[in-house]
GROMACS .gro file of C-alpha atoms in nm:
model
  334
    1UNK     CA    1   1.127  -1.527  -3.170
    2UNK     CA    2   1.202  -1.193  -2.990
    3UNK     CA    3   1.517  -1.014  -3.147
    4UNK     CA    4   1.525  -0.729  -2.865
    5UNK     CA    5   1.827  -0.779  -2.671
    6UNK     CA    6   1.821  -0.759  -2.278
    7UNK     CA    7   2.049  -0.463  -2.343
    8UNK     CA    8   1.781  -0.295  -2.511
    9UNK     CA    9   1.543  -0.322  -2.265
   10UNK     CA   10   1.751  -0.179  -1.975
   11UNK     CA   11   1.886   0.070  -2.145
   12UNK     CA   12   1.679   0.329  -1.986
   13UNK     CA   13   1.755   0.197  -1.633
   14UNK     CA   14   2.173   0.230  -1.620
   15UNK     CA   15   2.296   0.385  -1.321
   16UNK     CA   16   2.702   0.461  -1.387
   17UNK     CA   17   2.946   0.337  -1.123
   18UNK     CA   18   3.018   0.658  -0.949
   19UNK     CA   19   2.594   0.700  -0.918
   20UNK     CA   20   2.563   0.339  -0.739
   21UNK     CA   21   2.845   0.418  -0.529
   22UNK     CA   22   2.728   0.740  -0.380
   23UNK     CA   23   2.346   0.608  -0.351
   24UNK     CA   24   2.418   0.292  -0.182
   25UNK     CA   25   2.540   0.454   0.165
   26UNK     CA   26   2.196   0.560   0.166
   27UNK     CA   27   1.985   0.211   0.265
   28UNK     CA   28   1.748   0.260   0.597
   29UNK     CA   29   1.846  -0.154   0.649
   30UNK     CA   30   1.701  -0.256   0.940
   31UNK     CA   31   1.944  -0.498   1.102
   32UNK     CA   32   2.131  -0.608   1.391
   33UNK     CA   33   2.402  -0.834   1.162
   34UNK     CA   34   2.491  -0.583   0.938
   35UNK     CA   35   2.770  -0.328   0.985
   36UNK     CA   36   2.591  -0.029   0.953
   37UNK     CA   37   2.294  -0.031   1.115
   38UNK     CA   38   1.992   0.261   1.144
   39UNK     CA   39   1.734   0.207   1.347
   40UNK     CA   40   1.413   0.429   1.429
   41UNK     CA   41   1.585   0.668   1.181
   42UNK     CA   42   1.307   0.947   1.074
   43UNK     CA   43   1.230   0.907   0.685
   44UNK     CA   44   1.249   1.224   0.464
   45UNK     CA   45   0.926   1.201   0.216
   46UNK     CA   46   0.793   1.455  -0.014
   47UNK     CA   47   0.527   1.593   0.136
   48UNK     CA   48   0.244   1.848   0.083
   49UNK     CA   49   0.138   2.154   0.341
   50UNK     CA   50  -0.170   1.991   0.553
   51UNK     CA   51  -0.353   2.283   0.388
   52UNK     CA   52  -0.322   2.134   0.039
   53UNK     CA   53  -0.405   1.805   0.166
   54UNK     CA   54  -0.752   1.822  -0.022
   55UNK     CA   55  -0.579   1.827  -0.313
   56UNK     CA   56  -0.352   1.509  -0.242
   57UNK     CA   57  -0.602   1.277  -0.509
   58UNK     CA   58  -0.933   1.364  -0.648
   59UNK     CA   59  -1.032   0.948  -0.606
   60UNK     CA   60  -1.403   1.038  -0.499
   61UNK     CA   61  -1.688   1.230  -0.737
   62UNK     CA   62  -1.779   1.570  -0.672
   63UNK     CA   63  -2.050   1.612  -0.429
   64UNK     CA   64  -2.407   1.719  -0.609
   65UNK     CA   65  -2.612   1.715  -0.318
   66UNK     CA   66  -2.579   1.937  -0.026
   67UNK     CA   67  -2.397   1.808   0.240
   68UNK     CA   68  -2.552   1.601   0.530
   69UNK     CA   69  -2.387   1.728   0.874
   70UNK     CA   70  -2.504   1.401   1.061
   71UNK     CA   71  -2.263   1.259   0.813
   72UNK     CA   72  -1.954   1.501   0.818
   73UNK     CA   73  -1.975   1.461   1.217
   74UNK     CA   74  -1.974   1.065   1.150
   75UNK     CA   75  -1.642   1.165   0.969
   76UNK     CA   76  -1.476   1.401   1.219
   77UNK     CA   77  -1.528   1.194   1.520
   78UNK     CA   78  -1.334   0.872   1.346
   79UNK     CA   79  -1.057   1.114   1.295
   80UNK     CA   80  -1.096   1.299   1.625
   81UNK     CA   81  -1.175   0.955   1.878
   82UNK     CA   82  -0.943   0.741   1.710
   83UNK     CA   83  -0.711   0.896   1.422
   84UNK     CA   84  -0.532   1.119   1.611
   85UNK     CA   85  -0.515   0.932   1.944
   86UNK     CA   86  -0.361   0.631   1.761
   87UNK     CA   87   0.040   0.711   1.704
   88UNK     CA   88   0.121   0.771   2.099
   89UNK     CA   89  -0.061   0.411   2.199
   90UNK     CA   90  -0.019   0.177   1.921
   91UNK     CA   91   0.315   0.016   2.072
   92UNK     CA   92   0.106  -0.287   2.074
   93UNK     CA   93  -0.216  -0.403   1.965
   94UNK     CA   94  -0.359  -0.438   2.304
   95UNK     CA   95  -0.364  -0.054   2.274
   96UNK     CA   96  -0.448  -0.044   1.953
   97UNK     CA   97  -0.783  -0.277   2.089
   98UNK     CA   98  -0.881  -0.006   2.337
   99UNK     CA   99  -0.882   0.251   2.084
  100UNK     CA  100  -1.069  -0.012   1.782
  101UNK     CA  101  -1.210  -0.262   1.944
  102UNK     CA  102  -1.293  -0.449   1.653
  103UNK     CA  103  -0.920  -0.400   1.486
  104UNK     CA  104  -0.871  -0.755   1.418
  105UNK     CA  105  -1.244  -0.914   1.347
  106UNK     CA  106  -1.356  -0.580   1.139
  107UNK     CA  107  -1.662  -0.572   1.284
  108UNK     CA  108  -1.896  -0.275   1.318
  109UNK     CA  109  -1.893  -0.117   0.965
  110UNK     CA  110  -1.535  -0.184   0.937
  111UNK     CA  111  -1.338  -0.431   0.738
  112UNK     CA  112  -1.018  -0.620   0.841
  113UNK     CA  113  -0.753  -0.812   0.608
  114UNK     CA  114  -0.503  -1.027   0.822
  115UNK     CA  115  -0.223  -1.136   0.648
  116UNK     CA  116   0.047  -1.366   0.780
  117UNK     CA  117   0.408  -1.213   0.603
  118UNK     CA  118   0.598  -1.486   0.729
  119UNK     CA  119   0.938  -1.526   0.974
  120UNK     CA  120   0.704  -1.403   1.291
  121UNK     CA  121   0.578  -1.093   1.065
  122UNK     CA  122   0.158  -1.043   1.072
  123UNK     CA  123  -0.042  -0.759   0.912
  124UNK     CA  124  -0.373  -0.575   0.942
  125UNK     CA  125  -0.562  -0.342   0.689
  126UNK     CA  126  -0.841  -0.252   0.889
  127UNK     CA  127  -1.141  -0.049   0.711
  128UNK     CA  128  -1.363   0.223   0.884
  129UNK     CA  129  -1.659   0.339   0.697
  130UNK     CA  130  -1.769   0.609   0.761
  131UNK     CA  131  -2.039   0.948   0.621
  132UNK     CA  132  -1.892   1.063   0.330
  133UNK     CA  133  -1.567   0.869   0.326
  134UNK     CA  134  -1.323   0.610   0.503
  135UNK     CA  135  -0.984   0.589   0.689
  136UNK     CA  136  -0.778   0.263   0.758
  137UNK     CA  137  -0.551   0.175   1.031
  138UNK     CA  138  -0.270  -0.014   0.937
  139UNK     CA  139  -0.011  -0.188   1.073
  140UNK     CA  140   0.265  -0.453   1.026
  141UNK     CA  141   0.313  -0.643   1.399
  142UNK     CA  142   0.486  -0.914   1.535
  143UNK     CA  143   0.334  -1.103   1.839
  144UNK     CA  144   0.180  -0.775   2.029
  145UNK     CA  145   0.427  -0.569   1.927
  146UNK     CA  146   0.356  -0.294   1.658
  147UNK     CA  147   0.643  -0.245   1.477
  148UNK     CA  148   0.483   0.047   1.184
  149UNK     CA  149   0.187   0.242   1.167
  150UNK     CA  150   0.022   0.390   0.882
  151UNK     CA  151  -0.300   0.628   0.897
  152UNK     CA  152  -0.503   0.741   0.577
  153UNK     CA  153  -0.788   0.921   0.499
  154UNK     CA  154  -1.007   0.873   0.166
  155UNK     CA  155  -1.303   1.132   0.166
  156UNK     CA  156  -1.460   1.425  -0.076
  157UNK     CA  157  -1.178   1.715  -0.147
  158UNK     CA  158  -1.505   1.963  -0.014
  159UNK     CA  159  -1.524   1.765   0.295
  160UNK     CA  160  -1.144   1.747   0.413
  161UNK     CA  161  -1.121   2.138   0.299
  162UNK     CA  162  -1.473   2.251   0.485
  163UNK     CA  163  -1.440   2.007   0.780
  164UNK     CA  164  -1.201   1.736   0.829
  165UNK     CA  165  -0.883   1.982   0.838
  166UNK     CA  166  -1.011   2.144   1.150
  167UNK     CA  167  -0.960   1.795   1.384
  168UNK     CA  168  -0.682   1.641   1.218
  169UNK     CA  169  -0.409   1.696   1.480
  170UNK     CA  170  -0.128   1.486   1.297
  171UNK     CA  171   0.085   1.541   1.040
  172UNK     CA  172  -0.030   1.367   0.729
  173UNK     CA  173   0.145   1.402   0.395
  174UNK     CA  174   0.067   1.315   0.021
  175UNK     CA  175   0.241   1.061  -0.076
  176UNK     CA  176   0.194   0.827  -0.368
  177UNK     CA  177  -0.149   1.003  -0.455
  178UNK     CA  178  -0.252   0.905  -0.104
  179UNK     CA  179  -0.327   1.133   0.242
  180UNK     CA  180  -0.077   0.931   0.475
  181UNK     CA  181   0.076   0.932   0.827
  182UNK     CA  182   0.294   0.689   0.912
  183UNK     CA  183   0.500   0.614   1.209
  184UNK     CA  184   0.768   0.317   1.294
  185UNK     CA  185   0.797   0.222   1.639
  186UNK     CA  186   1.202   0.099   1.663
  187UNK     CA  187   1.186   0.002   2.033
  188UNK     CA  188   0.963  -0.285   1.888
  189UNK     CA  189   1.217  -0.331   1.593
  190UNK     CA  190   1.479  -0.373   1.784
  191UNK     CA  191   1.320  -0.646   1.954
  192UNK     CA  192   1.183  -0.827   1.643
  193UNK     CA  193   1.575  -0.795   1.509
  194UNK     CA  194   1.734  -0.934   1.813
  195UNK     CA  195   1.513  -1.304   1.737
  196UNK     CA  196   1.593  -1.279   1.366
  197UNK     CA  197   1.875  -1.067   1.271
  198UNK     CA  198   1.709  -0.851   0.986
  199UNK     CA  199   1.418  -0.631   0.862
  200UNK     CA  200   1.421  -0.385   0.605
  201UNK     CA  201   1.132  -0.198   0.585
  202UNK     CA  202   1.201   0.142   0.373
  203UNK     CA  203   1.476   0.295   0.170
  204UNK     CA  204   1.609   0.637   0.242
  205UNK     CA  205   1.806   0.657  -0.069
  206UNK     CA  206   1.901   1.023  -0.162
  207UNK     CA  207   1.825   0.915  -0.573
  208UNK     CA  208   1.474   0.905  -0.631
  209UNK     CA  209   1.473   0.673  -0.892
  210UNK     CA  210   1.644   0.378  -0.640
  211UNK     CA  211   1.430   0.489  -0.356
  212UNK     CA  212   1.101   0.457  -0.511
  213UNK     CA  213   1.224   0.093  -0.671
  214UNK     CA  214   1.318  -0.045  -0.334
  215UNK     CA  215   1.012   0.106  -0.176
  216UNK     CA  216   0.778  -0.063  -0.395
  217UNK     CA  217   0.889  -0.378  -0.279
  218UNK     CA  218   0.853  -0.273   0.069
  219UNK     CA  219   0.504  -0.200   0.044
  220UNK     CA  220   0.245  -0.474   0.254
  221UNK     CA  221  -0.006  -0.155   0.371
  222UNK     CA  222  -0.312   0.020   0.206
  223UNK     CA  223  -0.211   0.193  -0.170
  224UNK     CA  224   0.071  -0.114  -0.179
  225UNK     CA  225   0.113  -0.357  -0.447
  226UNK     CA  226   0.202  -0.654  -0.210
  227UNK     CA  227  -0.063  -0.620   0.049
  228UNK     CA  228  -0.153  -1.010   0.016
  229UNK     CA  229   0.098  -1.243   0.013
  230UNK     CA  230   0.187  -1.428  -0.298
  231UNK     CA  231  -0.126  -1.204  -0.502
  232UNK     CA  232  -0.079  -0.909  -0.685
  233UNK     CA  233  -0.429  -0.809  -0.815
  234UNK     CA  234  -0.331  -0.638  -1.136
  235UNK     CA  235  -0.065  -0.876  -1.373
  236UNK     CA  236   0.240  -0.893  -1.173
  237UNK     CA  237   0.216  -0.482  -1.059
  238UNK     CA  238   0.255  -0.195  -1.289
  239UNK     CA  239   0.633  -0.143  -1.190
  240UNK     CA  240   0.734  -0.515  -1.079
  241UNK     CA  241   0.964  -0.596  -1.391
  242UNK     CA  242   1.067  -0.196  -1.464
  243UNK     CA  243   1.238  -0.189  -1.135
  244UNK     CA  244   1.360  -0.520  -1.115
  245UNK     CA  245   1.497  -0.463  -1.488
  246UNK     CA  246   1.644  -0.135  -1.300
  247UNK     CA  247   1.843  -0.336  -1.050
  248UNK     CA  248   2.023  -0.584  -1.282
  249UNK     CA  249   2.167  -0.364  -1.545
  250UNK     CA  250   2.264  -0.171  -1.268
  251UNK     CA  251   2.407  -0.470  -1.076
  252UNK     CA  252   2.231  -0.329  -0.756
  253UNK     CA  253   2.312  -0.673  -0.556
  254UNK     CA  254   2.244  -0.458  -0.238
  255UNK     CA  255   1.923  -0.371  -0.283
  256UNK     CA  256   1.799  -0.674  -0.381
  257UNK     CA  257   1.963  -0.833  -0.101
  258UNK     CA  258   1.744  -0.557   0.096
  259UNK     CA  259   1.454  -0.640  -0.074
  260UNK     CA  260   1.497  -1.029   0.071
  261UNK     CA  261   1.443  -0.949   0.423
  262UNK     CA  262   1.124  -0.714   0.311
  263UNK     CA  263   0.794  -0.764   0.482
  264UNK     CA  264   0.640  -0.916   0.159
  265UNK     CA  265   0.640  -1.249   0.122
  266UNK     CA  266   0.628  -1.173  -0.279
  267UNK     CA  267   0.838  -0.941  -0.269
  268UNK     CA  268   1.102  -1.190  -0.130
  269UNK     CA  269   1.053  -1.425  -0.384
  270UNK     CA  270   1.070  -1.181  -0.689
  271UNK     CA  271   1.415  -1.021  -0.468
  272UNK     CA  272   1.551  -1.441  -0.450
  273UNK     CA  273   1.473  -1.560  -0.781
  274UNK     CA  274   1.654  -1.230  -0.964
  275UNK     CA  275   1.992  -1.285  -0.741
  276UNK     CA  276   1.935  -1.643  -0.867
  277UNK     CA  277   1.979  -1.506  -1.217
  278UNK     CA  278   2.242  -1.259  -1.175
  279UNK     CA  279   2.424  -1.545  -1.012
  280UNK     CA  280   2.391  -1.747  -1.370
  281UNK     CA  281   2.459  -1.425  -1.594
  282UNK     CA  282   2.696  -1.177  -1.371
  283UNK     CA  283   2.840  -1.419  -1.152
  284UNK     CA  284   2.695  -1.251  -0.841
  285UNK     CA  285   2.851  -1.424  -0.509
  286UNK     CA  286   2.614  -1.367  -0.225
  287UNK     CA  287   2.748  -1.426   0.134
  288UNK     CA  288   2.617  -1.738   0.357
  289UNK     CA  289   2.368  -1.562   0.506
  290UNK     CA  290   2.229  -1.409   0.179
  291UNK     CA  291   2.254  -1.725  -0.007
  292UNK     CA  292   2.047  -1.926   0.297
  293UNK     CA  293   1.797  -1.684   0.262
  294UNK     CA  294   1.747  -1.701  -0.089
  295UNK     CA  295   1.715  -2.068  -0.042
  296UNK     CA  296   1.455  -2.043   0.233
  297UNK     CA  297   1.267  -1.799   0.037
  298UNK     CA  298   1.281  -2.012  -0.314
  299UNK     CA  299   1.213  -2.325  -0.143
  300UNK     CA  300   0.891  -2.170   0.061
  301UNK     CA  301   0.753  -2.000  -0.355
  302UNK     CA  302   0.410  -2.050  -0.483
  303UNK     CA  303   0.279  -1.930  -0.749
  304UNK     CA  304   0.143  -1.599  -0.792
  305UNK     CA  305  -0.260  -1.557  -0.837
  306UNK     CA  306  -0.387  -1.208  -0.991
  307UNK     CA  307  -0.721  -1.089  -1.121
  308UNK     CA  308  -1.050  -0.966  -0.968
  309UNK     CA  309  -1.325  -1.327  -0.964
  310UNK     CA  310  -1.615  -1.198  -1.038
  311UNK     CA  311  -1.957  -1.352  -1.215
  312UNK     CA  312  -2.042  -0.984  -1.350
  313UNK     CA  313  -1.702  -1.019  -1.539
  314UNK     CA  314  -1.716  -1.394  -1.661
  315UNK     CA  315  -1.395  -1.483  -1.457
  316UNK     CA  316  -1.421  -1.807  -1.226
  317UNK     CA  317  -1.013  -1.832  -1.168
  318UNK     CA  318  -0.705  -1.591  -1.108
  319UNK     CA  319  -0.466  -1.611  -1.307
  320UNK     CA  320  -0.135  -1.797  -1.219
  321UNK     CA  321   0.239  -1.667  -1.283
  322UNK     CA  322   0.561  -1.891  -1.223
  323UNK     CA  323   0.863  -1.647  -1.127
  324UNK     CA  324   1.030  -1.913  -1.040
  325UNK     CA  325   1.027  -2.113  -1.376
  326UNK     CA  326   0.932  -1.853  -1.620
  327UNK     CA  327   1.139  -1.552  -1.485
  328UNK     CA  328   1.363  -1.513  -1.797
  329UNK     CA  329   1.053  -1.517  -1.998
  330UNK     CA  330   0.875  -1.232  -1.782
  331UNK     CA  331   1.184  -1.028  -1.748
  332UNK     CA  332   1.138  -1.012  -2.137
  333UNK     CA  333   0.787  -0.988  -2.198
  334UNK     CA  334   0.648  -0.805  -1.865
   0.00000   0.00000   0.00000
């Protein structure tokens, strides 16, 4: 039997009063029903000089050989033909299709994921491979409409310092370890909001700590934890429980409420099932609205699958985690 109290274990995560208070004004919440409302409003990120870019995250092995030209140029013309010519046409996919042709069927050394998020929301990691490297295109969409963007670039630090810096014409950051552009198109998000009321999709929240939590849950695109819906491929994500452990001791019932109308479908249900238990333990009210979406959400769970099947590894199954029975347990033990 576990003696650690709960109060133990969120110790490190206490916001005080006056902290929540001045944070909370600070949600980017994407909705039409609530009374203060941002749309299309830029986000403020940390980012890096394009000249340090190279530097961003040393993911790929130093180059031994000397470097094949046929293959940097394979390189610069993804960037150059359809990189940079992306952001000002992909309002819809039908643009998007001019540009990648193959964006949704992945063919032509490429690879695409299709997800369906749920409540009209689709998404699309698509792969391009190309000499020395890759970039993806992603994007979360609802019928034609785009409503966010987000460009990266994986390749050799030598070859984005030497080659690939000269063509990129956008304005890519580090973020997260990752070389990232990312844009939101709000015309579109208006529209999606007007047919269902609500969409959060990223937290502006002047204290880092908050911001990052809520983000994490936000996150259905390449370098996310919640790319696949209901399947987390490490556990249940190295930060799941930390934050959500963040959000109860701090009572945080409005970002979890954010966190319900997030693109994830997982993310919704770990969002539900913790209001659930602040309900039982803090007496949390939630308003209609909140409380039918919890219920929608809770009654539309599945289980969680994780791990990598592989024969080289000996593992025929993913494993399988209950939020919605075991939560109390995970909150302790994850």
């Amino acid at each position: 039997m576990m003696s650690v109290s709960l109060r133990t274990i969120f110790a490190p995560f206490i916001l005080t009063k006056k902290q929540l208070k001045l944070v909370s004004k600070y949600l980017f919440v994407l909705s039409l029903t609530s009374p203060n409302v941002l749309l299309g409003q830029s986000i403020a990120t940390d980012s890096t000089k394009l000249s340090f870019i190279p530097y961003c995250y040393g993911g790929k092995d130093k180059l031994e050989d000397s470097i094949h030209l046929d293959w940097v140029q394979i390189d610069k013309d993804i960037i150059k033909e359809k990189l940079n010519k992306l952001p000002a046409v992909s309002s819809s996919l039908t643009e998007i299709k001019k540009v990648i042709p193959h964006f949704l069927d992945g063919k032509c050394n490429c690879r695409s994921i299709n997800e369906d998020l749920g409540y009209g929301l689709k998404s699309t990691q698509h792969t391009i491979h190309g000499g020395y490297g890759s970039c993806n295109v992603d994007v979360i969409y609802w019928g034609n409409s785009v409503l966010k963007l987000r460009l990266t670039i994986d390749n050799h630090k030598e070859i984005i310092e030497k080659y690939l810096l000269k063509v990129i014409q956008l304005p890519f950051e580090c973020v997260d370890g990752q070389i990232r552009y990312e844009k939101v198109y709000s015309e579109n998000v208006q529209e999606y909001l007007k047919e269902s009321g609500q969409l959060f999709l990223e937290s502006a929240d002047t204290n880092y700590r908050r911001r990052q939590a809520i983000n994490y849950f936000m996150d259905v695109m390449t370098g996310g934890t919640f790319g696949k819906p209901f399947y987390i491929m490490f556990g249940l994500g190295s930060e799941t429980f930390n934050n959500l452990r963040f959000f109860i001791v701090n009572k945080d019932y409005n970002a979890l409420e954010s966190i319900l109308f997030s693109p994830s479908p997982t993310s919704r249900l770990f969002a539900a099932r913790t209001l659930t238990y602040m309900q039982d333990k803090y007496g949390y009210k939630p308003t209609s609205d909140t409380y039918r979406r919890m219920k929608d959400v809770l009654a539309n769970a599945q289980l969680i699958r994780s791990g990598i099947i592989s024969c080289w590894i000996n593992k025929f199954d993913y494993d399988y985690y209950d939020v919605v029975g075991d939560f109390e347990h995970l909150l302790m033990t994850q």
